[in-house]
Short mmCIF file of C-alpha atoms in Angstrom, two decimals:
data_model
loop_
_atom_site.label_atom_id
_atom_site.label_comp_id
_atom_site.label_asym_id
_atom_site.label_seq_id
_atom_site.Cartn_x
_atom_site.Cartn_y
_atom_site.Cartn_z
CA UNK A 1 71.56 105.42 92.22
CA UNK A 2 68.63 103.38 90.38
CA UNK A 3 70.87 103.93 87.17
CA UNK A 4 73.62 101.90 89.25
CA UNK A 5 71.56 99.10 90.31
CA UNK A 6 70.49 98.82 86.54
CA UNK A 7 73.96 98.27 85.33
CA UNK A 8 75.12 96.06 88.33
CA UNK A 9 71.50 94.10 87.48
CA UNK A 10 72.58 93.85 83.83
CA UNK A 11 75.78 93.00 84.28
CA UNK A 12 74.83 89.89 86.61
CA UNK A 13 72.00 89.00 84.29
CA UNK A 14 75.05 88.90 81.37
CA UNK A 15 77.25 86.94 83.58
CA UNK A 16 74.48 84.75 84.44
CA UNK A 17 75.90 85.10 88.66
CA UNK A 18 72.07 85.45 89.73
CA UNK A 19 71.50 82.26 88.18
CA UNK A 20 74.16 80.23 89.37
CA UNK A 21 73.80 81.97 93.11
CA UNK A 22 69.84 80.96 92.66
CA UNK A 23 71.16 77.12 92.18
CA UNK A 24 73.80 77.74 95.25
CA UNK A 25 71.02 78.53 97.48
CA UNK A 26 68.40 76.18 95.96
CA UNK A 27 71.50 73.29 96.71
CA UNK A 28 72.33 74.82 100.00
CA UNK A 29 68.84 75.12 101.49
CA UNK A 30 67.90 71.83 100.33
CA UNK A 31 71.26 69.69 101.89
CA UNK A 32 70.71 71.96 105.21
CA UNK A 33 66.89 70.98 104.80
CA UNK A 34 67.99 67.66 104.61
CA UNK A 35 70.46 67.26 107.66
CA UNK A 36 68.03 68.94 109.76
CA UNK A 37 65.02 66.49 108.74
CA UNK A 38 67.73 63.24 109.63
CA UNK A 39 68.38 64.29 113.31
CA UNK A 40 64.96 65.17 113.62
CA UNK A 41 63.08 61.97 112.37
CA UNK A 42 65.57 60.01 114.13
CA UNK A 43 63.35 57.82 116.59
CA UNK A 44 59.82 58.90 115.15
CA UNK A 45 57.49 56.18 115.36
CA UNK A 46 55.21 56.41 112.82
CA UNK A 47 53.19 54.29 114.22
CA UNK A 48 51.89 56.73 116.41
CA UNK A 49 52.49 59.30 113.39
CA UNK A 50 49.54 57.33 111.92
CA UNK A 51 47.49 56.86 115.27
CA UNK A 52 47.44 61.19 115.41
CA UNK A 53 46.38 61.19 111.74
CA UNK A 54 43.46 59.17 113.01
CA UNK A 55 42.68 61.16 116.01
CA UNK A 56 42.35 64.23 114.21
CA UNK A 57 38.60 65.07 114.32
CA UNK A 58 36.67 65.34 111.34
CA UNK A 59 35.61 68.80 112.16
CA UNK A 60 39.45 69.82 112.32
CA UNK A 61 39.80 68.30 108.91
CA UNK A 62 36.46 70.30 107.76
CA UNK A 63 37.83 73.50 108.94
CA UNK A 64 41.06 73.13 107.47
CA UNK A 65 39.54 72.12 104.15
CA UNK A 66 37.27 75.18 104.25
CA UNK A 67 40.62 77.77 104.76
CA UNK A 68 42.31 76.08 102.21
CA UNK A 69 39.19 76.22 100.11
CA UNK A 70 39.68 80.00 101.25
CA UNK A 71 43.11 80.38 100.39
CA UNK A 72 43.03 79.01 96.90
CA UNK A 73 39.78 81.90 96.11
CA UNK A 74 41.94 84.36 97.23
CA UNK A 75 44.39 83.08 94.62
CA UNK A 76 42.48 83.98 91.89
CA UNK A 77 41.81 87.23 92.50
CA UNK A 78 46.08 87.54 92.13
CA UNK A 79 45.17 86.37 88.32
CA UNK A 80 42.18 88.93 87.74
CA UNK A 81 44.29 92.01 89.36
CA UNK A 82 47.15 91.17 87.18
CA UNK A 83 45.07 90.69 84.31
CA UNK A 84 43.13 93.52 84.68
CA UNK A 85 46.08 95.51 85.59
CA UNK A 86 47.76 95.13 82.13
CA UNK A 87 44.68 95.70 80.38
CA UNK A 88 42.69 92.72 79.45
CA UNK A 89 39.57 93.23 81.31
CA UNK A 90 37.92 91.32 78.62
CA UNK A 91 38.94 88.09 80.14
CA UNK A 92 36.12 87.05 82.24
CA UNK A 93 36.65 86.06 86.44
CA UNK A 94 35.62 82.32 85.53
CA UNK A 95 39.08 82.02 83.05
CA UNK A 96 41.00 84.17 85.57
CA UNK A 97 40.14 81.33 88.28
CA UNK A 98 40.84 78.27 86.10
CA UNK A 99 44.43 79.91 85.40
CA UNK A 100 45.50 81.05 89.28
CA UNK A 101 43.78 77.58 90.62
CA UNK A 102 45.53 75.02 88.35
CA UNK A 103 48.58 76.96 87.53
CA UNK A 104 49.33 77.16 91.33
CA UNK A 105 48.37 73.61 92.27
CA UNK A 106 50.47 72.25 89.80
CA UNK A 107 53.20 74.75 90.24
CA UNK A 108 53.01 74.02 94.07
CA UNK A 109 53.37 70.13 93.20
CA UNK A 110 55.68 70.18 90.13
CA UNK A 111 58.67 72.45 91.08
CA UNK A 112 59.92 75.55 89.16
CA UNK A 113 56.64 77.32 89.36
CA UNK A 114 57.92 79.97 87.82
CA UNK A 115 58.01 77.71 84.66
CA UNK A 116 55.13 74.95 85.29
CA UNK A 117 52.76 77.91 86.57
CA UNK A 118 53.48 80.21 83.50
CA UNK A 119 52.99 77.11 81.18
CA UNK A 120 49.20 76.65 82.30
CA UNK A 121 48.30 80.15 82.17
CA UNK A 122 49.55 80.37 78.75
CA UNK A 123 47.33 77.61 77.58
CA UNK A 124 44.56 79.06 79.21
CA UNK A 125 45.14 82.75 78.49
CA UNK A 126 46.14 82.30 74.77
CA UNK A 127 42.54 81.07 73.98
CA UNK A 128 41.34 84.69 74.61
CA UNK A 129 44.35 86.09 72.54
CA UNK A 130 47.28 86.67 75.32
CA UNK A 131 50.37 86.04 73.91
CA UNK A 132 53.77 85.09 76.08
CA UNK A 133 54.40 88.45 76.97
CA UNK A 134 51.15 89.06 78.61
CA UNK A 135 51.35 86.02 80.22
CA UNK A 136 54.90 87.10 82.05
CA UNK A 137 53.55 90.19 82.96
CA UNK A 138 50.88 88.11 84.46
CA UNK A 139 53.22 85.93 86.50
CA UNK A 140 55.57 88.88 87.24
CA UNK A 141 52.20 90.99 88.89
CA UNK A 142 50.69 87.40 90.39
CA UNK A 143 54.50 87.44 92.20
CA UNK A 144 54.68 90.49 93.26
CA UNK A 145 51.41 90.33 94.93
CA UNK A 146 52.71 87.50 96.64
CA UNK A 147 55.93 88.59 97.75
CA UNK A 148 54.36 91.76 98.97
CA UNK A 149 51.79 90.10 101.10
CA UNK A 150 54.78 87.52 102.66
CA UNK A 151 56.40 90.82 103.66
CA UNK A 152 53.54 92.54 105.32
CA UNK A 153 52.71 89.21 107.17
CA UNK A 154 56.11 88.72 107.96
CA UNK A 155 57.11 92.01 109.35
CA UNK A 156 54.06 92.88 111.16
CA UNK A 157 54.26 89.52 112.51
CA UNK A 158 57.49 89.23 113.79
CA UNK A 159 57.89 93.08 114.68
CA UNK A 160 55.26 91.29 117.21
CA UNK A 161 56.61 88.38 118.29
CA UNK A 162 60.06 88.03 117.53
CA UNK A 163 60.77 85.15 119.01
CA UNK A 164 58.61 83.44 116.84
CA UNK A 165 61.30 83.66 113.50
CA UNK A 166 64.16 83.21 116.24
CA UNK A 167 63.26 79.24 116.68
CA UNK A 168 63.99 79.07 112.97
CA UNK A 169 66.61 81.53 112.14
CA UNK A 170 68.50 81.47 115.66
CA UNK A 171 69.00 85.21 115.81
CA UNK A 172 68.30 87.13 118.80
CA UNK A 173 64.54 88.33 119.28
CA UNK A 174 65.90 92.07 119.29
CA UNK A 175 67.66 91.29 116.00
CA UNK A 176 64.58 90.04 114.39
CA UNK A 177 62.37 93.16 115.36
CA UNK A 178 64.81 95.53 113.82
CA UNK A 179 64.62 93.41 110.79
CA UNK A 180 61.13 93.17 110.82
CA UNK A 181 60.97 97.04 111.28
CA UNK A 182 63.04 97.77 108.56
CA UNK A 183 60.77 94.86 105.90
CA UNK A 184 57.91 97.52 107.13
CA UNK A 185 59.34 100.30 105.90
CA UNK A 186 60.89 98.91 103.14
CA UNK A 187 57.05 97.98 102.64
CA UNK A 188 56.09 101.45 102.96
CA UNK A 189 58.68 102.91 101.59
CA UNK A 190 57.52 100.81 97.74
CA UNK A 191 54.00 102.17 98.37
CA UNK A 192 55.07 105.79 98.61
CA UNK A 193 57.35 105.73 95.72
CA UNK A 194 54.47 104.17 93.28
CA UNK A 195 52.04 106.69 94.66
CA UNK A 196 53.45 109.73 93.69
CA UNK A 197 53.63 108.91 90.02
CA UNK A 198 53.58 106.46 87.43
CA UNK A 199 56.57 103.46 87.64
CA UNK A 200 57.43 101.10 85.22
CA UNK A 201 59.73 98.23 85.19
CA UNK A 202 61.26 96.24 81.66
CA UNK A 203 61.83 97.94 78.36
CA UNK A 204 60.48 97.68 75.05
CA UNK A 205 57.43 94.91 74.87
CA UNK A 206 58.31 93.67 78.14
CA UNK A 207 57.29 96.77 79.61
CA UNK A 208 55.36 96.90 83.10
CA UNK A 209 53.31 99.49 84.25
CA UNK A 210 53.48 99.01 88.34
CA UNK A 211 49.90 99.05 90.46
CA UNK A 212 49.87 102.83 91.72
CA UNK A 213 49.40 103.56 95.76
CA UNK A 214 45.79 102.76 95.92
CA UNK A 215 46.19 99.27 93.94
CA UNK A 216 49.62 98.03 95.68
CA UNK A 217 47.46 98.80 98.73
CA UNK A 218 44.87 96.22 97.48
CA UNK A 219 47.42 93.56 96.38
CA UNK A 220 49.34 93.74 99.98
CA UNK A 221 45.74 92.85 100.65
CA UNK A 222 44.91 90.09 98.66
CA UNK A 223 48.57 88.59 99.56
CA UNK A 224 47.60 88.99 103.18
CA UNK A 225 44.39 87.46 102.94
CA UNK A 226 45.66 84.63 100.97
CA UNK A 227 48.27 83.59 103.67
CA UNK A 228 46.49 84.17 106.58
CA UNK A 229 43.59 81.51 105.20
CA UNK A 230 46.45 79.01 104.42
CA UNK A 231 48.14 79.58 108.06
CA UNK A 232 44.39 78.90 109.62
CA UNK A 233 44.49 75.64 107.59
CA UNK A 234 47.71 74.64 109.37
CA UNK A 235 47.41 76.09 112.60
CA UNK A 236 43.66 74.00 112.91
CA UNK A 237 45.72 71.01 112.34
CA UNK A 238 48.69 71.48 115.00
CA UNK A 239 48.77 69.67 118.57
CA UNK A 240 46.61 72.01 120.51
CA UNK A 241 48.87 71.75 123.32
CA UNK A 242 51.06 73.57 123.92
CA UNK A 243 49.12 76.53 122.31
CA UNK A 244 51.90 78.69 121.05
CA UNK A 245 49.16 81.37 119.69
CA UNK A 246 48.04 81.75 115.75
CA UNK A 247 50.58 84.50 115.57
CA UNK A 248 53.62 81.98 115.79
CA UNK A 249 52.10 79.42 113.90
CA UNK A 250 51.70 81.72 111.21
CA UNK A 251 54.97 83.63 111.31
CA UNK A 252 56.46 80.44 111.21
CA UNK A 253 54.50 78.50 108.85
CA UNK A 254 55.38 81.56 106.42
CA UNK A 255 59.11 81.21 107.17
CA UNK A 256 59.09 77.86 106.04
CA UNK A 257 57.08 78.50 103.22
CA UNK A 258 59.32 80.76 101.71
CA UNK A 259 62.56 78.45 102.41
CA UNK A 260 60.71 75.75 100.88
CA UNK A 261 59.83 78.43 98.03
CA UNK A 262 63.62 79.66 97.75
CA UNK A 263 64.83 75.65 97.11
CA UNK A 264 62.72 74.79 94.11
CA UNK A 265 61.50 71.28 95.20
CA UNK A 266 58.09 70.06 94.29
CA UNK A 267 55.76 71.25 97.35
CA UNK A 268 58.39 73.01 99.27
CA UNK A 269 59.28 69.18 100.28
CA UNK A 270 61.57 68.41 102.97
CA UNK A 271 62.48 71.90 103.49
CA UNK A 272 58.66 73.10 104.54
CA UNK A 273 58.43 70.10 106.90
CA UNK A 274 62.32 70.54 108.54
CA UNK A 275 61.30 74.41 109.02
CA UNK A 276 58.01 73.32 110.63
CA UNK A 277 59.91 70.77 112.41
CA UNK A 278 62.21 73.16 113.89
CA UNK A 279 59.95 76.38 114.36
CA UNK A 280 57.81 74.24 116.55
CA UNK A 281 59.90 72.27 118.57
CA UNK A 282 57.60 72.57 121.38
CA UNK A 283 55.37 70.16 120.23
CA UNK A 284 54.87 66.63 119.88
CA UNK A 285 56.45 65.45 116.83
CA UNK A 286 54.57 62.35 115.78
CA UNK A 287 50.99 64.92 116.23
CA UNK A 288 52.81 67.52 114.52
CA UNK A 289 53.95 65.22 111.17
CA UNK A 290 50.50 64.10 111.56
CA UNK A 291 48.76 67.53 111.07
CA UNK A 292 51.53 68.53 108.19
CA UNK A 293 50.82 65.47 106.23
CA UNK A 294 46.59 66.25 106.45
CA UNK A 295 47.84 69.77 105.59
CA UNK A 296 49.58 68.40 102.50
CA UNK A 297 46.67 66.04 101.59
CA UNK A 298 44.34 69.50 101.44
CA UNK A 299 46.49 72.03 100.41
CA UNK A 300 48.89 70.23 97.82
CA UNK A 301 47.67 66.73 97.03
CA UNK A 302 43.70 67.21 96.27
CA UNK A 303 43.52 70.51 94.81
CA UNK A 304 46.48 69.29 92.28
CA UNK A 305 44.02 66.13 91.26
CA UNK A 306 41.19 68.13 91.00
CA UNK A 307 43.79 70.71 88.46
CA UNK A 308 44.45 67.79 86.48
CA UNK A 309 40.75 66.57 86.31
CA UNK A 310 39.58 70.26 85.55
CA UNK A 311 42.20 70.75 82.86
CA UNK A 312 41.44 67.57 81.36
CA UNK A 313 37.87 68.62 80.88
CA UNK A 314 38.77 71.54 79.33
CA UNK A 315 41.08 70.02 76.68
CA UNK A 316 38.05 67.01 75.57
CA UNK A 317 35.97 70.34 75.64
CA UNK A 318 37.82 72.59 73.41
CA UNK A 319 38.33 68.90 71.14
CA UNK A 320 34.73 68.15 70.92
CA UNK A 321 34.18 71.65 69.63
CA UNK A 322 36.55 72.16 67.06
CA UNK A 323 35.36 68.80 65.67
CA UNK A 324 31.57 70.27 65.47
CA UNK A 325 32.95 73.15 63.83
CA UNK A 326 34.96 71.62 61.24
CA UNK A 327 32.01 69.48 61.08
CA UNK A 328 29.81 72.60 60.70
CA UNK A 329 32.21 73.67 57.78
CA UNK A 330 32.59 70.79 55.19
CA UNK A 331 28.27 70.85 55.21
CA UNK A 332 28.71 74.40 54.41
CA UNK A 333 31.15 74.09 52.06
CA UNK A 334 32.41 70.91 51.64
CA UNK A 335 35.09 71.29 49.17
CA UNK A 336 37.41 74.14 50.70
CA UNK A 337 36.33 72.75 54.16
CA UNK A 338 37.22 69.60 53.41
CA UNK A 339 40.73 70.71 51.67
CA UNK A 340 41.63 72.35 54.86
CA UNK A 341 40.86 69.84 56.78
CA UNK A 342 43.08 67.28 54.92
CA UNK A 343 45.77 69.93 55.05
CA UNK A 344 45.37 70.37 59.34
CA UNK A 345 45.51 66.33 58.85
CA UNK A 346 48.65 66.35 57.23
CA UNK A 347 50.61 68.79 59.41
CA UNK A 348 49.26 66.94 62.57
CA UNK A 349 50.36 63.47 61.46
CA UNK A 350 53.72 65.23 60.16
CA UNK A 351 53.31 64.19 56.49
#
């Protein structure tokens, strides 16, 4: 049976059908995302949008800030699992945490994180001699933490409140359990089968030794962690009345995190805040936009300027020193030194 998914995998991959289906649904979610957010805006006054912004108490803002501040620490520990996990321990934490923090802010912000997120770690990670390989497995372990800890939280979530996804999917609460249940033990079910021996994934370089039981374990964790500290952020921000209960404010925040995921735009944008929009339809909407823009302010907005600001640091950094050591070298030996140097000069200037 796994021999038949390979070939019907390869033969898609070949065809390139996964790819165009990923733009289908990328197009699809985004027009739906779109619609939705046209009726629903209709007769906001964001006047009053604004005048819930500047009700919101500074201690709400501080607490979101701090779960945010959470979230992202979580984040790197996806980076120093995965690079640990393929075998790199020599990479200190501090690098690990530069990489997860500023390759997911700017992912986040950019679109195609797959892409933007990959090309930050690789600038990062190739300074302690990871090459592009090592950096995909990276990305492909940093994922699958992720996706494993939106399962968890979705399943046990809405195996416990149902209704919670129905407001956003429109399937009956029954429905939803049984789907939940089976994400469970579809959860399970991935644990057991890495447990009882060694799995790998890829061929050739591209090879990927899968966490065992005990590991997969720790990165359902992680993933778990990491979300819940993001849905605190959001569900601090919310109108407190009606209080629907963190359980449906999370369940829902990480439905629409995922649709906003699954359509490729810059910050989940549009399709995030229609989900939102519709999971909660309980509440007001102008104190509602109000809390999602603060949330996007914290979890999007500063933590991408303060990526940009880190990694432009780093580059004047890494400058300043290989200046000083090409310095270093021509009053060592100026003649070599100084040949090579006028060589690196040449190739840079593209003489």
């Amino acid at each position: 049976m796994l021999e038949a998914i390979r070939r019907a995998m390869s033969f898609l991959r070949q065809k390139q059908i996964l790819h165009k289906l990923g733009v289908v649904i990328s197009v699809a979610v985004i027009g739906i995302a779109c619609y939705v957010l046209y009726h629903m805006l209709r007769g906001i006054d964001f006047n009053e949008v604004l005048e819930a912004i500047k009700s919101t108490e500074p201690r709400q803002i501080a607490m979101a800030a701090l779960f945010v501040a959470a979230g992202y620490f979580t984040l790197t520990f996806y980076d120093l699992f995965a690079v640990r996990a393929i075998g790199h321990s020599h990479v200190p934490y501090r690098v690990n945490a530069l990489a997860a923090f500023t390759s997911y802010s700017i992912g986040h912000n950019v679109g195609a994180s797959v892409f933007t997120g990959g090309a930050v770690r690789y600038r990062i990670y190739s300074a302690y001699g990871l090459n592009a390989i090592d950096v995909a497995k990276i990305c492909f372990l940093a994922g699958l933490t992720f996706w494993l800890g939106n399962a968890a939280v979705l399943g046990l979530g809405i195996s416990y409140h149902p209704e919670a996804a129905a407001s956003i999917d429109q399937l009956p609460a029954w429905l939803n359990r049984t789907l939940a249940m089976m994400i469970i033990v579809a959860l399970v079910a991935y644990v057991v089968w890495v447990w009882t021996q060694p799995r790998v994934v890829g061929r050739g370089p591209w090879t990927v030794v899968l966490p065992g039981g005990p590991l997969t374990l720790l990165q359902i964790a992680i993933g778990i962690v990491d979300l819940g500290f993001c849905a605190l952020a959001m569900y601090v921000l919310v109108p407190d009345e009606p209080n629907l209960g963190f359980v449906v404010v999370a369940v829902i925040f990480v439905s629409a995190t995922l649709l906003g995921f699954a359509s490729h735009s810059p910050g989940g944008l549009g399709v995030f805040d229609a989900a939102m929009l519709v999971g909660l339809w309980q509440m007001d909407r102008e104190e509602l936009l109000g809390g999602m823009l603060l949330f996007r302010v914290l979890y999007y907005l500063s933590p991408f300027v303060i990526s940009v600001i880190l990694l432009t640091f780093r580059e004047v950094i890494i400058g300043a020193r290989s200046k000083r050591l090409q310095q270093a070298a021509l009053k060592l030996d100026p003649g070599p030194a100084r040949e090579a140097a006028y060589v690196r000069e040449r190739s840079d200037s593209g003489a």
